[in-house]
Amino acid sequence: MRPDIVIVMTDQQRAGFTRRSGYPVDTMPFVDRLAAAGTDFTQAYTSAPACVPARTSLLTGRFPSAHQVRQNSTPAHARFEADLLDVLRAAEYQLHFAGKPHMPRGADDFDTYNGPYFHTHGPERDKQEQAFDGWLERLDHGVSEEPTPYELRCQLPYRITTDALAAVDAADPDQPGLFWVSYPEPHNPYQVPEPYFSMVAPDDVPDRITGPEGAEVKGGSYAWLRRLQEEKRPGYDAGWRRYAANYLGMLRLLDEQIERLHEGLAKRTRPRLTIVLADHGDYVGEYGLQRKGAGLSEFLLRIPLVIAGDGVATQRRDEPVSIVDILPTICEAVGQPLPEGVQGRSLLPLAHGEGAPEAEFGSIIAEQGFGGRARDVTDRPPLHFSYDGPTFDELNTVTQSGAARMLRSGQWKLIVHADLAGELYDLDADPAELDNLFDSERHLAVRARLLHQLARWQARLTDDLPTGVYVPLRLEHNWRWAPTTPTSREN
């Protein structure tokens, strides 16, 4: 029997902020239990640290340089043969969506569509929800210093879960379904009602790894973003612990809504494959920054990823994997062939406890930048892509211009920029990525090895959509580098 597919996506959730990851605050006890009963991928990465590029990667199984969506304002640029919805339509799935889309698909592409929800509003049922959305708008993507003065039922995650459960109740029990639930939190604005607001006192928030001094060491777009932030909200960094405390409370609120969703899905008797993940991370005070924007740090790139359900092994997997791998994983779970141009790899064998070929799962990459020349403060850049108004937008011309590629392999991390500048970090010794070893004589061999791996990835990521007419081979797992990968092609 084909399984129901459940995708639970959060927005801007940094990996490592859970008890199962060793964090001292119990933020997501239900998701921790779900991970303990399934497979917890501890080294999962986004394809790009921005919402629309990352979500388009999940949808298409392609990296941004291939699907062409490199910033949040260009979902219409998406390039692919077939995506997740096409695959599941072909398998005769009913398609249900609730929450924040921020991707190339919308209301007309689903059987039921409850949205769009964004960070300051969503479909409103009554005056209380309308008032709450107005309050969110006035918060201006900032940090609330007081508990949110509205009931829990007004919170966007609660409303989205209510919508999703209505779709579950109305779904045909004899037909498999996709239930895609996309929460806008814990993305800014950072707010939460009681009891979540008081769950962690600011003084009890665990220390960050680096503060504003880290932004100055990093320089470039990090220092630029910090200056913008201080111009918009002077003295922000002095209150970073309140921001972090709100963020942790938002995780607990989310966790309870995910549990509520899980309980509602139990009414359906079909097997189920549940995937819980985020689109990208958040600084949560690192480098004296909030939100996202500058650079390819682990704080923005690493995401939580849990796969649970029938046939999934109870385990932790430490192989580096990607949001790009979700589409091929679902293709294999529902017995559908991979669309042409898919660049991800199926994680289903790993979730079932099988071994992972080192050649295939020894490294992972991510991308940033919409291309062109990298801009800096001397260019007098606008604060926003579309206007020069006095606003703090972290996804601005300085932080998003140019192009960069990141490769993670074991303890090492390589970043190469289009202007040939490079970064190399030993993450075991330097988790904040402040000691750049790229030009270190002692690390030339490591640099060469990682550059070789990155070159192989770049060859793999060359857009292969046009080759479909000539190369009919479709690999079961998309494990192109595995020793057992077929090499023959039909003539």
Short mmCIF file of N, CA and C in Angstrom, two decimals, residues 373-453:
data_model
loop_
_atom_site.label_atom_id
_atom_site.label_comp_id
_atom_site.label_asym_id
_atom_site.label_seq_id
_atom_site.Cartn_x
_atom_site.Cartn_y
_atom_site.Cartn_z
N ARG A 373 28.85 40.73 -10.16
CA ARG A 373 29.96 41.20 -9.31
C ARG A 373 29.50 41.36 -7.87
N ALA A 374 30.31 40.90 -6.94
CA ALA A 374 30.00 41.10 -5.53
C ALA A 374 30.07 42.58 -5.19
N ARG A 375 29.04 43.09 -4.55
CA ARG A 375 28.97 44.51 -4.19
C ARG A 375 29.44 44.73 -2.75
N ASP A 376 29.91 45.94 -2.48
CA ASP A 376 30.25 46.30 -1.10
C ASP A 376 29.81 47.73 -0.84
N VAL A 377 30.16 48.24 0.32
CA VAL A 377 29.67 49.54 0.75
C VAL A 377 30.11 50.67 -0.19
N THR A 378 31.24 50.49 -0.87
CA THR A 378 31.71 51.54 -1.78
C THR A 378 30.82 51.70 -3.00
N ASP A 379 29.95 50.73 -3.25
CA ASP A 379 29.02 50.81 -4.38
C ASP A 379 27.78 51.62 -4.05
N ARG A 380 27.68 52.12 -2.81
CA ARG A 380 26.48 52.81 -2.34
C ARG A 380 25.24 51.97 -2.65
N PRO A 381 25.21 50.73 -2.16
CA PRO A 381 24.11 49.83 -2.54
C PRO A 381 22.80 50.22 -1.86
N PRO A 382 21.69 49.92 -2.50
CA PRO A 382 20.40 50.13 -1.85
C PRO A 382 20.22 49.12 -0.72
N LEU A 383 19.32 49.45 0.20
CA LEU A 383 19.07 48.54 1.31
C LEU A 383 18.11 47.44 0.93
N HIS A 384 17.60 47.46 -0.25
CA HIS A 384 16.60 46.48 -0.67
C HIS A 384 16.73 46.34 -2.18
N PHE A 385 16.32 45.20 -2.72
CA PHE A 385 16.44 45.00 -4.15
C PHE A 385 15.57 45.95 -4.97
N SER A 386 14.41 46.34 -4.44
CA SER A 386 13.44 47.03 -5.27
C SER A 386 13.28 48.51 -4.98
N TYR A 387 13.81 49.01 -3.87
CA TYR A 387 13.73 50.44 -3.59
C TYR A 387 14.82 50.85 -2.62
N ASP A 388 15.05 52.16 -2.53
CA ASP A 388 16.14 52.67 -1.70
C ASP A 388 15.65 53.23 -0.37
N GLY A 389 14.49 52.79 0.06
CA GLY A 389 13.92 53.35 1.28
C GLY A 389 14.70 52.97 2.52
N PRO A 390 14.47 53.67 3.62
CA PRO A 390 15.21 53.43 4.86
C PRO A 390 14.68 52.19 5.59
N THR A 391 15.10 51.03 5.18
CA THR A 391 14.63 49.80 5.80
C THR A 391 15.80 48.88 6.06
N PHE A 392 15.64 47.96 7.00
CA PHE A 392 16.65 46.94 7.24
C PHE A 392 16.17 45.65 6.60
N ASP A 393 16.72 45.33 5.44
CA ASP A 393 16.41 44.07 4.78
C ASP A 393 17.71 43.29 4.71
N GLU A 394 17.74 42.15 5.41
CA GLU A 394 18.98 41.37 5.45
C GLU A 394 19.36 40.77 4.11
N LEU A 395 18.37 40.57 3.23
CA LEU A 395 18.65 40.04 1.89
C LEU A 395 18.81 41.23 0.94
N ASN A 396 19.93 41.91 1.07
CA ASN A 396 20.15 43.14 0.31
C ASN A 396 21.23 42.94 -0.74
N THR A 397 21.53 44.00 -1.46
CA THR A 397 22.46 43.89 -2.59
C THR A 397 23.85 43.45 -2.18
N VAL A 398 24.30 43.86 -1.01
CA VAL A 398 25.63 43.45 -0.56
C VAL A 398 25.64 41.98 -0.15
N THR A 399 24.69 41.57 0.65
CA THR A 399 24.74 40.20 1.17
C THR A 399 24.41 39.15 0.11
N GLN A 400 23.69 39.53 -0.94
CA GLN A 400 23.23 38.52 -1.91
C GLN A 400 23.89 38.61 -3.28
N SER A 401 24.70 39.61 -3.54
CA SER A 401 25.34 39.72 -4.85
C SER A 401 26.52 38.75 -4.94
N GLY A 402 27.03 38.60 -6.16
CA GLY A 402 28.13 37.68 -6.38
C GLY A 402 27.65 36.23 -6.38
N ALA A 403 28.58 35.32 -6.17
CA ALA A 403 28.27 33.89 -6.13
C ALA A 403 29.30 33.19 -5.27
N ALA A 404 28.84 32.24 -4.45
CA ALA A 404 29.74 31.47 -3.60
C ALA A 404 29.25 30.03 -3.54
N ARG A 405 30.18 29.12 -3.34
CA ARG A 405 29.88 27.70 -3.17
C ARG A 405 30.54 27.22 -1.89
N MET A 406 29.80 26.43 -1.12
CA MET A 406 30.31 25.84 0.11
C MET A 406 30.35 24.33 -0.05
N LEU A 407 31.42 23.71 0.46
CA LEU A 407 31.51 22.25 0.54
C LEU A 407 31.86 21.86 1.96
N ARG A 408 31.09 20.91 2.51
CA ARG A 408 31.37 20.37 3.85
C ARG A 408 31.75 18.91 3.70
N SER A 409 32.88 18.54 4.31
CA SER A 409 33.34 17.16 4.31
C SER A 409 34.02 16.89 5.64
N GLY A 410 33.41 16.04 6.46
CA GLY A 410 33.97 15.76 7.77
C GLY A 410 34.06 17.02 8.61
N GLN A 411 35.22 17.26 9.21
CA GLN A 411 35.38 18.43 10.07
C GLN A 411 35.68 19.69 9.27
N TRP A 412 35.88 19.55 7.95
CA TRP A 412 36.36 20.65 7.13
C TRP A 412 35.25 21.31 6.33
N LYS A 413 35.43 22.60 6.14
CA LYS A 413 34.46 23.38 5.37
C LYS A 413 35.22 24.33 4.43
N LEU A 414 34.85 24.27 3.17
CA LEU A 414 35.46 25.10 2.14
C LEU A 414 34.42 26.03 1.55
N ILE A 415 34.76 27.29 1.34
CA ILE A 415 33.90 28.25 0.64
C ILE A 415 34.75 28.91 -0.44
N VAL A 416 34.25 28.90 -1.67
CA VAL A 416 34.94 29.53 -2.79
C VAL A 416 34.01 30.56 -3.41
N HIS A 417 34.52 31.77 -3.62
CA HIS A 417 33.74 32.86 -4.19
C HIS A 417 34.08 33.04 -5.66
N ALA A 418 33.16 33.65 -6.39
CA ALA A 418 33.37 33.84 -7.83
C ALA A 418 34.57 34.72 -8.14
N ASP A 419 34.96 35.59 -7.19
CA ASP A 419 36.15 36.42 -7.41
C ASP A 419 37.43 35.71 -7.01
N LEU A 420 37.32 34.38 -6.74
CA LEU A 420 38.42 33.48 -6.42
C LEU A 420 38.90 33.59 -4.98
N ALA A 421 38.29 34.43 -4.17
CA ALA A 421 38.60 34.42 -2.74
C ALA A 421 38.14 33.09 -2.15
N GLY A 422 38.86 32.63 -1.11
CA GLY A 422 38.53 31.34 -0.53
C GLY A 422 38.53 31.36 0.98
N GLU A 423 37.80 30.41 1.57
CA GLU A 423 37.74 30.24 3.01
C GLU A 423 37.86 28.75 3.31
N LEU A 424 38.58 28.43 4.37
CA LEU A 424 38.74 27.05 4.82
C LEU A 424 38.72 27.04 6.34
N TYR A 425 37.85 26.21 6.91
CA TYR A 425 37.69 26.19 8.37
C TYR A 425 37.71 24.76 8.90
N ASP A 426 38.33 24.62 10.06
CA ASP A 426 38.27 23.39 10.84
C ASP A 426 37.14 23.57 11.84
N LEU A 427 35.97 23.00 11.54
CA LEU A 427 34.79 23.27 12.35
C LEU A 427 34.89 22.65 13.74
N ASP A 428 35.69 21.61 13.91
CA ASP A 428 35.87 21.05 15.24
C ASP A 428 36.55 22.06 16.16
N ALA A 429 37.53 22.76 15.64
CA ALA A 429 38.30 23.72 16.45
C ALA A 429 37.72 25.13 16.38
N ASP A 430 36.92 25.41 15.35
CA ASP A 430 36.50 26.79 15.06
C ASP A 430 35.05 26.81 14.56
N PRO A 431 34.08 26.52 15.44
CA PRO A 431 32.69 26.43 14.99
C PRO A 431 32.10 27.74 14.49
N ALA A 432 32.68 28.88 14.89
CA ALA A 432 32.18 30.18 14.42
C ALA A 432 32.84 30.62 13.11
N GLU A 433 33.81 29.83 12.62
CA GLU A 433 34.44 30.09 11.32
C GLU A 433 35.13 31.47 11.30
N LEU A 434 36.00 31.67 12.27
CA LEU A 434 36.71 32.94 12.39
C LEU A 434 38.17 32.84 11.98
N ASP A 435 38.71 31.63 11.91
CA ASP A 435 40.13 31.44 11.59
C ASP A 435 40.24 30.83 10.20
N ASN A 436 40.39 31.67 9.19
CA ASN A 436 40.42 31.23 7.81
C ASN A 436 41.78 30.61 7.47
N LEU A 437 41.77 29.31 7.14
CA LEU A 437 42.99 28.56 6.88
C LEU A 437 43.26 28.38 5.39
N PHE A 438 42.55 29.09 4.55
CA PHE A 438 42.65 28.85 3.11
C PHE A 438 44.07 29.02 2.59
N ASP A 439 44.81 30.00 3.11
CA ASP A 439 46.17 30.27 2.65
C ASP A 439 47.23 29.70 3.59
N SER A 440 46.80 28.86 4.52
CA SER A 440 47.75 28.28 5.47
C SER A 440 48.60 27.20 4.79
N GLU A 441 49.91 27.31 4.92
CA GLU A 441 50.82 26.32 4.33
C GLU A 441 50.55 24.93 4.90
N ARG A 442 50.19 24.86 6.16
CA ARG A 442 49.96 23.56 6.82
C ARG A 442 48.71 22.87 6.30
N HIS A 443 47.85 23.59 5.62
CA HIS A 443 46.57 23.01 5.22
C HIS A 443 46.39 22.94 3.71
N LEU A 444 47.50 23.01 2.97
CA LEU A 444 47.40 22.99 1.51
C LEU A 444 46.82 21.67 1.01
N ALA A 445 47.18 20.56 1.64
CA ALA A 445 46.67 19.26 1.20
C ALA A 445 45.16 19.15 1.44
N VAL A 446 44.71 19.64 2.58
CA VAL A 446 43.27 19.64 2.86
C VAL A 446 42.55 20.51 1.84
N ARG A 447 43.09 21.68 1.59
CA ARG A 447 42.47 22.59 0.62
C ARG A 447 42.37 21.93 -0.76
N ALA A 448 43.45 21.28 -1.19
CA ALA A 448 43.45 20.63 -2.51
C ALA A 448 42.42 19.52 -2.58
N ARG A 449 42.32 18.74 -1.51
CA ARG A 449 41.34 17.64 -1.51
C ARG A 449 39.91 18.17 -1.60
N LEU A 450 39.62 19.22 -0.85
CA LEU A 450 38.26 19.78 -0.87
C LEU A 450 37.96 20.48 -2.19
N LEU A 451 38.95 21.14 -2.76
CA LEU A 451 38.74 21.76 -4.07
C LEU A 451 38.45 20.71 -5.13
N HIS A 452 39.10 19.55 -5.02
CA HIS A 452 38.83 18.46 -5.95
C HIS A 452 37.39 17.96 -5.78
N GLN A 453 36.94 17.81 -4.54
CA GLN A 453 35.57 17.37 -4.30
C GLN A 453 34.57 18.40 -4.84
#
